[in-house]
Amino acid sequence: MPSLPVFLLDRIGPLRHLRPLRRPGEQQSGRLRWLFAPSLPALGFAVRTTAAALIALIIALWMELDDPQWASMTVWIVAQGSRGESISKAKWRLVGTAIGVVMSITLISAFIQQAWLFFPALGIWVGVCCTLATVVRNFRSYALVLAGYTCAIIAIGAIPNPANVFMTAMSRATYIVLGITCESVLAGLFAHNLADMARRNIRDKLRTALGNVSASVSSLLSGDEEALVRSRAMFGPILSINDQIEFSEVEMGPHGHEGDHARAALAAVSVLLSRGLGMAVRLQYVDTDQPVFRATAARVSTFLTSLPPQLENDDTVQHLLEDLRLLRGECRQQIVDALTTEISMQQVRVQDNPEIQALLDGRILHNALDELLGELEQAIREYDASQHFIRGDHFHFRLQSHVYKREAFYNGLRATVAITSAGLVWEVTAWPAGLGFITFVAIVCGLFATRENPVVATTQFMVGSLWAALVSFFLVFVVLPTQETYEMLVASLTIPMIAGGLASRNAGTALHAAAYTLLLPNFVHPFNQGREDEIAWFNSTAAILLGVAFAVIMFRAVMPFSSAAERWRMRRTLLRDLRTLASAEPIPLNQNWIGRNIDRFARLIRHAGPTPSPTIEGCLQGTLAAMTIGLNIIRLRNLLQRDQIPPAARRPIEVVMKRMSRFTGKYGRTAQSARIATNTLRRIEAMEPNITTRIELTRAIAYLIVVSHELEANAVFLDASKPYKAA
């Protein structure tokens, strides 16, 4: 019998509390789909990495190394979803390990009998590494934190016998090299047509970004108010794609500058989105009841909607560029026609003449459309260049990210306090397993110091650690005591490791899996001379779990993360950057301004979660407005630098720039000066006989309209003298 529709159940009084019946375990199977019905890429990653980890473990046992589990742990640390990520991480892990080895020998040699010089020095070193790691990106950051906690692992391991610190260091380095080698060989065997796949990935990601932004701009031109909200969410994926391009470059091997062109295409896409939002502002501000402009905007909107399918191959891209040139030519022709009409009119050109002002508004809108299409053309050209090797190409492009100096200092201070406090605990208690406790405090501090919200991350890591302890308890006490051969050891560990690999490919369990896959080999601790006995297992496992828990407590107690405090700092930095844009010499580049603000956007979106609060929505809107204001300030400064407008028109723009260089967000004087400058330039433009000068004045008016509107609309957000809270 078919069930009643849900909307009927909601309306039947006595039955409204009934729920559809489900088979036992149906809900659980949905939540555990990643384990029971994994995707092929996730299954391939889990099986491949498990095989590499077990091979590294068996080789380490065969070589009779003292702590063979570190080889297996290294495989899980290095392994990533893409080959480029794994190669990059392995390379930087070797760099970080080398630095950590040198520093560990240095610290032990310098403070061989001085524990209370050694532990603060170790804490300071790890803190410095965490501080520096916060200001760089990708696995360069990982290399720095690795240099910190590798130093801690080796130096603390050498405390019982400081004279053997060099041998301890070489032992740890051997495990790491062995783990990296096994992971690289296994991953390489399954990597076919790596360069072609990398190029295809870049192409697909750029095409997706171009298509989404084009559709969004098309919606903005059509007057869709919701398009603005949808547009804001695109900056997070754009930053993610920018990071992934670096790994695709690694996969391509020796290559030209395809990655640089891809980054330039992403920057142009970001500017295109900002142009679209500026266009939406102008549509609100000027007279749009003009048949000519509506016809042009409809053609542009249709072109943008049909863009994604035409990016599939090189021939259609060239036709696309030709159609784009024709559209830009039409916009420019409309500007010329409007100017011709104005000049031919016998009336006196004054500001109060509505017909003259309507023609000017039409030119402002067509000029904005032309510049918007210019950004799209630049994005498509860079997209096309990213798909080919260009002989003799020396193009370089990087997006500048925002540096969070205060956060970097907090990360370093937290790590220093945590390690020094852990050393104090060991000194006071004389705990036999205390050195393992300190080691894992250092590891967790290094792993999560650079996380935006380390409190949440470390809590999830703690849960994964408990799962690893539970599984290892079953293996150590039930399974492994009955086994005597490597083959049976491999058979016992395969299923638990594959489960961890599948969990690491699932977004909801990735952080739990990071702890599980890292700590499971350590908890099991296989070695040639015997097996882990009950007392040793409880002592070592308790030390590790308490070390993780202690690090979690320190992240909550020492300079704890606060999203509200970070948003306030971000707003103050935005305000300072806007002031700098108006006065800095040389004039800042668009790409640097775009890069810093995309980074801020991505952080806000990550903090927002699936359901952003009204305050975070307001912060997203305010950040986007600040980015748009900044781009128009740069354009105004470039216009002044071209020196093609009369002194009478330069002065009001220079007043706006001077106001912006002192901008506080409090009094609205900058927005007022921008409005005054707009009206002044309208009067000057109406009387200007030179065509080139009038076109430049039209651009200046268009930029000032956006600046004044965004300053007024976001006045509360831009006043960083007090915390922002949406009404």
XYZ file of C-alpha atoms in Angstrom:
727
model
C 0.000 0.000 0.000
C 1.539 3.337 -0.984
C 2.256 5.746 1.856
C 0.424 9.037 2.241
C 2.199 12.117 0.928
C 4.047 14.082 3.601
C 1.932 17.194 3.107
C -1.221 15.152 3.827
C 0.271 13.660 6.984
C 1.027 17.183 8.182
C -2.644 18.076 7.918
C -4.226 14.980 9.534
C -4.560 15.694 13.241
C -4.306 12.291 14.975
C -1.703 11.036 12.488
C 0.596 14.034 12.423
C 3.063 12.449 14.857
C 3.441 9.284 12.763
C 6.682 8.755 10.867
C 7.290 6.529 7.820
C 8.622 3.108 8.724
C 12.193 2.320 7.688
C 14.186 -0.806 7.673
C 16.576 -1.337 10.589
C 19.901 0.352 9.923
C 18.567 2.443 7.000
C 19.565 5.784 8.549
C 22.892 4.463 9.708
C 23.722 3.126 6.261
C 23.125 6.584 4.832
C 25.502 8.150 7.339
C 28.066 5.384 6.757
C 27.737 5.339 2.982
C 31.380 6.374 2.701
C 32.304 3.044 4.380
C 29.823 0.562 2.876
C 29.368 2.117 -0.588
C 32.488 4.235 -1.226
C 33.253 5.944 -4.500
C 35.876 4.340 -6.729
C 38.439 7.156 -6.207
C 38.028 6.893 -2.416
C 38.360 3.105 -2.501
C 41.407 3.340 -4.768
C 43.058 5.838 -2.435
C 42.341 3.725 0.648
C 43.630 0.466 -0.864
C 46.695 2.078 -2.439
C 47.709 3.955 0.707
C 47.076 0.940 2.928
C 49.321 -1.163 0.692
C 52.057 1.498 0.822
C 51.783 1.809 4.620
C 52.007 -1.947 5.148
C 54.922 -2.328 2.741
C 56.774 0.471 4.586
C 56.020 -1.242 7.902
C 57.256 -4.648 6.723
C 60.449 -3.159 5.266
C 61.100 -1.295 8.535
C 60.593 -4.569 10.452
C 62.872 -6.418 8.022
C 65.543 -3.734 8.558
C 65.067 -4.233 12.331
C 64.541 -0.543 12.968
C 63.684 0.316 16.560
C 60.325 2.088 15.917
C 59.029 0.680 12.598
C 55.546 2.160 13.062
C 56.908 5.599 12.107
C 57.393 4.438 8.504
C 53.724 3.484 8.239
C 52.664 6.719 9.938
C 54.677 8.734 7.412
C 52.803 7.123 4.504
C 49.455 8.213 5.936
C 50.749 11.719 6.656
C 52.093 12.203 3.111
C 49.243 10.538 1.185
C 46.828 12.970 -0.477
C 43.897 12.748 -2.827
C 45.828 13.916 -5.899
C 49.272 12.932 -7.078
C 50.399 16.551 -7.209
C 49.457 17.086 -3.570
C 51.327 13.938 -2.518
C 54.465 14.895 -4.436
C 54.391 18.439 -3.095
C 53.787 17.312 0.471
C 56.523 14.672 0.253
C 59.009 17.241 -1.040
C 58.240 19.745 1.663
C 58.202 16.999 4.290
C 61.784 16.159 3.368
C 62.707 19.838 3.673
C 60.992 20.175 7.044
C 62.547 16.936 8.292
C 66.050 18.081 7.363
C 65.585 21.356 9.234
C 64.082 19.549 12.228
C 66.973 17.071 12.346
C 69.576 19.844 12.396
C 67.691 21.825 15.038
C 67.143 18.795 17.302
C 70.856 18.029 17.375
C 71.534 21.712 18.057
C 69.120 21.917 21.025
C 70.266 18.680 22.647
C 73.908 19.704 22.222
C 73.314 23.168 23.649
C 71.216 22.139 26.674
C 72.360 18.593 27.354
C 72.106 18.881 31.178
C 69.766 21.867 31.456
C 66.143 20.714 31.243
C 64.777 24.163 32.074
C 66.711 25.742 29.311
C 65.897 22.903 26.901
C 62.078 22.877 27.192
C 61.570 26.661 26.831
C 64.029 26.652 23.917
C 62.138 23.770 22.279
C 58.828 25.568 22.880
C 60.170 28.779 21.345
C 61.470 26.899 18.290
C 58.131 25.165 17.695
C 56.369 28.503 18.304
C 58.546 30.273 15.732
C 57.821 27.504 13.207
C 54.071 27.782 13.820
C 54.221 31.576 13.496
C 56.034 31.434 10.164
C 53.782 28.622 8.922
C 50.723 30.846 9.352
C 51.973 33.410 6.828
C 52.664 31.001 3.945
C 50.351 28.704 1.979
C 49.908 25.060 1.082
C 52.643 22.583 1.997
C 55.293 25.246 2.537
C 53.330 25.872 5.717
C 53.410 22.143 6.427
C 57.217 22.066 6.026
C 57.586 24.735 8.703
C 55.373 23.053 11.295
C 57.070 19.760 10.471
C 60.446 21.349 11.183
C 59.025 22.228 14.590
C 57.536 18.939 15.693
C 60.223 16.778 14.013
C 62.736 18.619 16.158
C 60.549 17.836 19.193
C 60.178 14.145 18.286
C 63.928 13.619 17.834
C 65.123 15.812 20.722
C 62.636 14.390 23.238
C 63.391 10.862 22.060
C 67.091 11.512 22.733
C 66.589 12.780 26.308
C 67.235 9.359 27.959
C 70.516 9.053 26.054
C 71.625 12.474 24.719
C 74.890 11.084 23.375
C 72.907 9.107 20.763
C 70.959 12.084 19.439
C 72.595 11.800 16.016
C 71.612 8.138 15.677
C 68.073 8.956 16.848
C 67.882 11.688 14.223
C 69.132 9.393 11.470
C 66.651 6.726 12.562
C 63.695 9.114 12.319
C 64.935 10.431 8.972
C 65.188 6.855 7.683
C 61.556 6.159 8.605
C 60.407 9.301 6.863
C 62.377 8.634 3.667
C 61.146 5.023 3.641
C 57.525 6.082 4.085
C 57.749 8.756 1.389
C 59.414 6.333 -1.028
C 56.781 3.627 -0.539
C 53.898 6.079 -0.947
C 55.469 7.662 -4.045
C 56.163 4.325 -5.749
C 52.656 2.935 -5.113
C 50.965 6.189 -6.113
C 53.137 6.420 -9.232
C 52.116 2.932 -10.351
C 48.454 3.989 -10.400
C 49.032 7.411 -11.985
C 48.441 7.124 -15.743
C 48.622 10.074 -18.162
C 49.293 12.352 -15.215
C 50.176 15.461 -17.256
C 47.102 15.131 -19.496
C 44.861 14.590 -16.495
C 46.344 17.651 -14.782
C 45.665 19.847 -17.813
C 42.149 18.458 -18.037
C 41.564 19.214 -14.361
C 42.737 22.814 -14.790
C 40.514 23.165 -17.837
C 37.451 21.774 -16.064
C 37.933 23.934 -12.958
C 38.476 27.134 -14.946
C 35.536 26.388 -17.216
C 33.328 25.825 -14.183
C 34.459 29.098 -12.579
C 33.961 31.038 -15.833
C 30.552 29.492 -16.448
C 29.275 30.111 -12.915
C 30.433 33.716 -12.778
C 29.095 34.437 -16.289
C 25.695 33.042 -15.317
C 25.765 35.145 -12.143
C 26.613 38.349 -14.027
C 23.878 37.546 -16.559
C 21.387 37.276 -13.680
C 22.593 40.598 -12.262
C 22.018 42.266 -15.632
C 18.514 40.789 -15.705
C 17.716 42.378 -12.342
C 17.772 39.199 -10.263
C 18.313 40.429 -6.698
C 19.175 36.953 -5.395
C 22.085 36.752 -7.849
C 24.100 39.032 -5.552
C 23.844 36.532 -2.685
C 24.730 33.612 -4.964
C 27.682 35.535 -6.378
C 29.335 35.995 -2.992
C 29.630 32.243 -2.457
C 31.827 31.894 -5.548
C 34.935 33.483 -4.028
C 35.622 30.490 -1.763
C 35.794 27.994 -4.660
C 37.922 30.451 -6.662
C 40.551 30.498 -3.897
C 40.412 26.698 -3.635
C 40.978 26.366 -7.379
C 43.922 28.775 -7.131
C 45.535 26.496 -4.515
C 44.873 23.367 -6.572
C 46.585 24.828 -9.641
C 49.922 24.567 -7.836
C 49.433 20.815 -7.432
C 48.378 20.419 -11.067
C 51.622 22.124 -12.071
C 53.538 19.501 -10.085
C 51.637 16.734 -11.877
C 52.443 18.217 -15.281
C 56.163 17.956 -14.564
C 58.418 20.123 -16.772
C 55.996 22.612 -18.255
C 55.635 26.178 -19.439
C 53.566 28.792 -17.669
C 50.135 27.198 -17.973
C 49.609 27.491 -14.213
C 50.432 31.220 -14.261
C 47.900 31.780 -17.038
C 45.330 29.759 -15.074
C 45.873 31.952 -11.995
C 45.575 35.056 -14.169
C 42.294 33.684 -15.559
C 40.965 33.204 -12.025
C 41.957 36.756 -11.106
C 40.148 38.061 -14.205
C 37.091 35.991 -13.243
C 37.136 37.600 -9.792
C 37.375 41.086 -11.277
C 34.573 40.151 -13.694
C 32.343 39.256 -10.756
C 33.220 42.544 -9.077
C 32.435 44.387 -12.330
C 29.063 42.655 -12.400
C 28.318 43.817 -8.873
C 29.408 47.346 -9.780
C 27.114 47.125 -12.783
C 24.246 46.200 -10.463
C 24.957 49.362 -8.423
C 24.885 51.555 -11.541
C 21.607 49.982 -12.623
C 20.115 51.198 -9.325
C 21.664 54.662 -9.553
C 21.156 55.830 -13.140
C 18.249 55.931 -15.566
C 17.889 52.451 -17.102
C 14.592 53.135 -18.870
C 16.376 53.277 -22.215
C 15.426 50.910 -25.077
C 18.926 51.007 -26.568
C 20.624 49.955 -23.350
C 18.000 47.295 -22.587
C 18.594 45.770 -26.019
C 22.374 45.754 -25.540
C 22.095 44.333 -22.017
C 19.789 41.556 -23.301
C 22.348 40.579 -25.968
C 25.159 40.579 -23.390
C 23.050 38.511 -20.995
C 22.294 35.955 -23.730
C 25.976 35.783 -24.632
C 26.975 35.164 -21.005
C 24.337 32.461 -20.566
C 25.556 30.576 -23.647
C 29.228 30.845 -22.670
C 30.013 27.507 -20.878
C 29.325 25.103 -23.817
C 31.527 27.210 -26.101
C 34.593 26.731 -23.893
C 34.837 23.038 -24.771
C 37.408 23.237 -27.586
C 39.895 25.636 -29.134
C 37.880 26.446 -32.280
C 34.802 27.572 -30.366
C 36.997 29.628 -28.010
C 38.289 31.633 -30.969
C 34.749 32.168 -32.272
C 33.772 33.175 -28.766
C 36.485 35.828 -28.664
C 35.342 37.138 -32.036
C 31.721 37.420 -30.826
C 33.002 39.149 -27.714
C 34.879 41.719 -29.783
C 31.709 42.405 -31.761
C 29.736 42.945 -28.552
C 32.361 45.329 -27.205
C 32.327 47.128 -30.527
C 28.559 47.529 -30.242
C 28.894 49.022 -26.750
C 31.493 51.500 -27.996
C 29.354 52.356 -30.998
C 26.441 53.180 -28.704
C 28.734 55.478 -26.715
C 29.820 57.225 -29.926
C 26.216 57.521 -31.141
C 25.145 59.077 -27.840
C 28.013 61.560 -27.993
C 27.179 62.422 -31.604
C 23.564 63.033 -30.646
C 24.589 65.295 -27.785
C 26.970 67.315 -29.941
C 24.445 67.717 -32.729
C 21.768 68.979 -30.373
C 21.201 72.682 -30.526
C 20.264 72.931 -26.872
C 22.585 74.282 -24.233
C 24.315 71.380 -22.458
C 23.618 71.888 -18.793
C 23.182 69.425 -15.988
C 19.445 70.081 -15.557
C 18.651 69.076 -19.128
C 16.990 65.632 -18.691
C 17.654 64.540 -22.263
C 21.362 65.256 -21.953
C 21.501 63.445 -18.611
C 19.681 60.415 -20.067
C 22.255 60.214 -22.858
C 25.052 60.478 -20.284
C 23.468 57.705 -18.187
C 23.297 55.550 -21.293
C 26.990 56.148 -21.963
C 27.847 55.313 -18.340
C 26.001 52.009 -18.605
C 27.451 51.095 -22.002
C 30.936 51.986 -20.789
C 30.421 49.719 -17.764
C 29.243 46.914 -20.075
C 32.296 47.413 -22.283
C 34.673 47.174 -19.310
C 32.816 44.133 -17.980
C 33.185 42.400 -21.346
C 36.845 43.437 -21.374
C 37.430 41.509 -18.146
C 35.593 38.535 -19.621
C 37.778 38.717 -22.731
C 40.903 38.781 -20.554
C 39.658 35.777 -18.584
C 38.941 33.786 -21.749
C 42.343 34.644 -23.261
C 44.145 33.514 -20.119
C 41.952 30.409 -19.981
C 42.944 29.599 -23.554
C 46.648 30.228 -22.824
C 46.481 27.875 -19.825
C 45.647 24.966 -22.136
C 48.765 25.140 -24.319
C 52.510 25.237 -24.007
C 53.630 28.566 -25.462
C 57.226 28.591 -26.630
C 59.227 31.541 -25.298
C 56.524 32.430 -22.767
C 57.898 34.169 -19.643
C 54.578 35.101 -18.054
C 54.373 34.961 -14.235
C 51.335 35.561 -12.066
C 50.590 35.109 -8.366
C 47.579 36.078 -6.270
C 48.617 37.840 -3.092
C 47.014 36.476 0.071
C 46.234 38.335 3.262
C 48.765 37.862 6.095
C 47.214 37.467 9.548
C 50.065 38.672 11.753
C 48.174 38.647 15.033
C 46.893 35.141 14.403
C 50.429 34.032 13.551
C 51.695 35.453 16.840
C 48.907 33.715 18.765
C 49.740 30.395 17.098
C 53.394 30.684 18.053
C 52.647 31.780 21.614
C 50.139 28.946 22.107
C 52.608 26.298 20.933
C 55.379 27.712 23.138
C 53.166 27.749 26.246
C 51.810 24.238 25.549
C 55.207 22.578 25.144
C 56.769 24.408 28.077
C 53.789 23.481 30.277
C 53.980 19.835 29.158
C 57.663 19.813 30.084
C 56.770 21.216 33.499
C 54.200 18.432 34.017
C 56.854 15.821 33.259
C 59.421 17.450 35.543
C 56.984 17.700 38.454
C 55.440 14.227 38.137
C 58.498 12.246 36.912
C 55.993 10.280 34.811
C 57.802 7.349 33.109
C 55.727 7.806 29.936
C 55.938 11.597 30.124
C 58.286 11.953 27.170
C 55.650 10.406 24.877
C 53.127 12.797 26.384
C 55.296 15.844 25.535
C 56.009 14.495 22.049
C 52.339 14.310 21.110
C 51.602 17.700 22.640
C 54.208 19.070 20.208
C 52.799 17.078 17.264
C 49.208 18.242 17.823
C 50.333 21.855 18.336
C 52.227 21.684 15.053
C 49.466 19.964 13.110
C 46.708 22.358 14.169
C 48.423 25.631 15.008
C 47.767 26.950 11.496
C 44.100 25.942 11.435
C 41.677 28.856 11.372
C 39.629 27.318 14.193
C 42.010 24.926 15.994
C 39.554 24.298 18.855
C 37.103 22.469 16.577
C 39.883 20.724 14.640
C 41.677 19.398 17.720
C 38.418 18.206 19.273
C 37.681 16.130 16.176
C 41.278 14.882 16.221
C 40.754 13.759 19.819
C 37.685 11.735 18.799
C 39.704 10.074 16.024
C 42.432 9.266 18.552
C 39.909 7.487 20.766
C 38.726 5.415 17.801
C 42.334 4.458 17.030
C 42.849 3.411 20.664
C 39.664 1.309 20.608
C 40.604 -0.516 17.391
C 44.201 -1.015 18.522
C 42.960 -2.495 21.826
C 41.107 -5.177 19.874
C 44.132 -5.832 17.643
C 46.716 -5.893 20.439
C 44.729 -7.984 22.941
C 42.730 -10.291 20.654
C 44.176 -10.586 17.163
C 47.952 -10.109 17.170
C 48.921 -12.433 20.085
C 47.985 -15.463 17.932
C 50.124 -14.432 14.944
C 53.745 -15.075 14.091
C 54.303 -14.043 10.451
C 54.392 -10.835 8.439
C 51.584 -12.137 6.229
C 49.212 -12.467 9.156
C 50.217 -9.023 10.470
C 49.360 -7.527 7.069
C 46.047 -9.408 6.987
C 45.144 -8.122 10.462
C 45.912 -4.475 9.721
C 44.501 -4.249 6.176
C 40.799 -3.845 6.981
C 41.249 -1.259 9.801
C 43.617 0.788 7.619
C 41.357 0.671 4.558
C 38.487 1.904 6.750
C 40.675 4.810 7.868
C 41.578 5.603 4.270
C 37.902 5.695 3.270
C 37.121 7.963 6.225
C 39.874 10.371 5.170
C 38.155 10.821 1.776
C 34.852 11.746 3.418
C 34.541 15.425 4.345
C 32.597 14.765 7.544
C 35.174 12.338 8.947
C 38.436 13.626 7.433
C 39.831 15.131 10.647
C 38.845 12.097 12.695
C 40.550 9.905 10.095
C 43.717 12.015 10.230
C 44.119 11.034 13.889
C 42.995 7.459 13.352
C 45.385 6.671 10.480
C 48.278 8.491 12.156
C 47.921 6.869 15.584
C 46.723 3.351 14.780
C 50.229 2.076 13.820
C 51.632 3.788 16.912
C 49.096 2.216 19.246
C 49.579 -1.255 17.729
C 53.382 -0.768 17.791
C 54.594 -3.955 16.086
C 58.284 -4.807 16.540
C 60.542 -7.787 15.914
C 61.642 -8.537 19.462
C 58.195 -9.268 20.862
C 54.685 -7.901 21.162
C 53.134 -4.973 22.962
C 52.119 -6.238 26.415
C 49.161 -4.989 28.406
C 51.057 -2.658 30.744
C 53.161 -1.134 27.970
C 50.071 -0.641 25.793
C 48.111 1.090 28.545
C 51.060 3.311 29.506
C 51.950 4.407 25.963
C 48.333 4.788 24.800
C 47.371 6.770 27.896
C 50.375 9.067 27.390
C 49.443 9.742 23.771
C 45.746 10.311 24.485
C 46.552 12.604 27.410
C 49.007 14.484 25.193
C 46.288 15.059 22.596
C 43.807 16.060 25.328
C 46.347 18.439 26.902
C 46.881 20.128 23.514
C 43.098 20.479 23.097
C 42.899 22.153 26.507
C 45.732 24.523 25.627
C 44.012 25.526 22.379
C 40.918 26.352 24.403
C 42.746 28.118 27.234
C 45.592 30.070 25.579
C 44.455 32.760 23.155
C 41.346 30.762 22.142
C 39.968 31.304 18.661
C 37.103 33.774 18.405
C 35.387 34.264 15.059
C 33.918 37.586 16.256
C 37.366 38.916 17.244
C 38.817 37.766 13.934
C 36.041 39.482 11.969
C 36.730 42.689 13.871
C 40.450 42.469 13.090
C 39.618 41.766 9.464
C 37.420 44.860 9.264
C 40.146 47.064 10.743
C 42.624 45.648 8.243
C 40.174 46.296 5.407
C 39.825 49.901 6.514
C 43.594 50.347 6.651
C 43.998 48.770 3.208
C 41.376 51.102 1.710
C 43.321 54.077 3.052
C 46.523 52.672 1.601
C 44.968 52.176 -1.840
C 44.171 55.865 -2.114
C 47.709 57.085 -1.369
C 50.255 54.282 -1.909
C 52.958 54.717 -4.524
C 53.218 53.034 -6.939
C 49.526 52.468 -7.510
C 48.629 49.000 -6.123
C 47.847 46.253 -8.639
C 44.334 44.913 -9.120
C 45.550 41.329 -8.698
C 47.044 42.012 -5.253
C 43.884 43.690 -4.005
C 41.733 40.890 -5.445
C 43.945 38.166 -3.928
C 43.836 39.569 -0.395
C 40.073 40.018 -0.473
C 39.344 36.600 -1.958
C 41.351 35.166 0.941
C 39.219 37.137 3.423
C 36.069 36.018 1.658
C 37.074 32.371 1.811
C 37.774 32.590 5.545
C 34.422 34.219 6.231
C 32.606 31.574 4.186
C 34.420 28.785 6.055
C 33.499 30.384 9.388
C 29.885 30.761 8.278
C 29.151 27.045 8.006
C 26.093 25.727 6.168
C 23.716 28.379 7.614
C 25.433 31.784 7.935
C 24.113 34.115 10.613
C 22.849 37.576 9.606
C 26.047 39.076 11.050
C 28.280 36.916 8.864
C 26.040 37.615 5.861
C 26.575 41.319 6.568
C 30.328 40.784 6.816
C 30.350 38.972 3.472
C 28.405 41.813 1.893
C 30.675 44.423 3.489
C 33.867 42.641 2.397
C 32.587 42.409 -1.160
C 31.647 46.082 -1.067
C 35.126 46.983 0.213
C 36.704 44.984 -2.613
C 34.517 46.775 -5.166
C 35.334 50.183 -3.633
C 39.042 49.372 -3.732
C 38.982 48.332 -7.387
C 37.240 51.567 -8.331
C 39.763 53.596 -6.320
C 42.573 51.936 -8.263
C 40.764 52.706 -11.526
C 40.303 56.357 -10.520
C 43.991 56.650 -9.659
C 44.974 55.107 -12.990
C 42.634 57.554 -14.730
C 44.310 60.476 -12.959
C 47.703 59.093 -13.933
C 46.729 59.097 -17.632
C 46.209 62.875 -17.274
C 43.510 63.176 -19.945
C 40.969 65.218 -17.973
C 41.052 68.985 -17.285
C 42.306 70.387 -13.957
C 38.767 71.379 -12.959
C 37.781 67.700 -13.128
C 40.960 66.442 -11.449
C 40.436 68.480 -8.297
C 37.191 66.853 -7.069
C 38.627 63.373 -7.749
C 41.794 64.272 -5.836
C 39.617 65.461 -2.940
C 37.930 62.049 -2.896
C 41.342 60.335 -2.899
C 42.506 62.555 -0.043
C 39.357 61.737 1.922
C 39.864 58.024 1.249
C 43.464 58.201 2.501
C 42.025 59.419 5.846
C 38.900 57.245 5.733
C 37.581 56.123 9.137
C 34.103 54.925 8.196
C 32.515 57.130 10.869
C 31.232 60.377 9.431
C 30.184 59.759 5.820
C 32.371 62.620 4.561
C 34.088 60.447 1.954
C 30.768 59.305 0.491
C 29.586 62.918 0.443
C 32.737 64.096 -1.317
C 32.272 61.281 -3.900
C 28.681 62.447 -4.541
C 29.839 66.050 -4.908
C 32.595 64.961 -7.279
C 30.041 62.981 -9.336
C 27.777 66.001 -9.728
C 30.727 68.272 -10.550
C 32.016 65.898 -13.212
C 28.537 65.620 -14.710
C 28.466 69.396 -15.197
C 32.000 69.490 -16.600
C 31.324 66.536 -18.905
C 28.184 68.188 -20.315
C 30.227 71.240 -21.391
C 33.407 69.441 -22.557
C 34.022 69.738 -26.337
C 36.807 67.099 -26.570
C 35.479 63.574 -27.275
C 38.407 61.711 -25.655
C 38.129 63.816 -22.516
C 34.381 63.200 -22.322
C 34.910 59.446 -22.499
C 37.428 59.651 -19.651
C 35.031 61.792 -17.623
C 32.273 59.236 -18.246
C 34.510 56.522 -16.800
C 35.329 58.678 -13.774
C 31.638 59.317 -13.123
C 30.890 55.583 -13.361
C 33.636 54.779 -10.828
C 32.532 57.510 -8.430
C 28.919 56.311 -8.537
C 29.992 52.887 -7.296
C 32.308 54.320 -4.622
C 29.692 56.676 -3.170
C 26.918 54.080 -3.271
C 28.955 51.318 -1.591
C 30.294 53.690 1.080
C 26.765 54.728 1.992
C 25.212 51.264 1.800
C 27.911 49.700 4.006
C 28.544 52.555 6.429
C 27.918 50.430 9.541
C 30.268 47.656 8.417
C 33.022 50.076 7.399
C 32.995 51.786 10.805
C 35.549 49.493 12.479
C 35.613 51.477 15.734
C 33.086 49.043 17.208
C 32.118 45.396 16.625
C 29.731 44.800 13.762
C 26.410 43.099 14.386
C 23.629 42.850 11.844
C 20.368 44.474 12.859
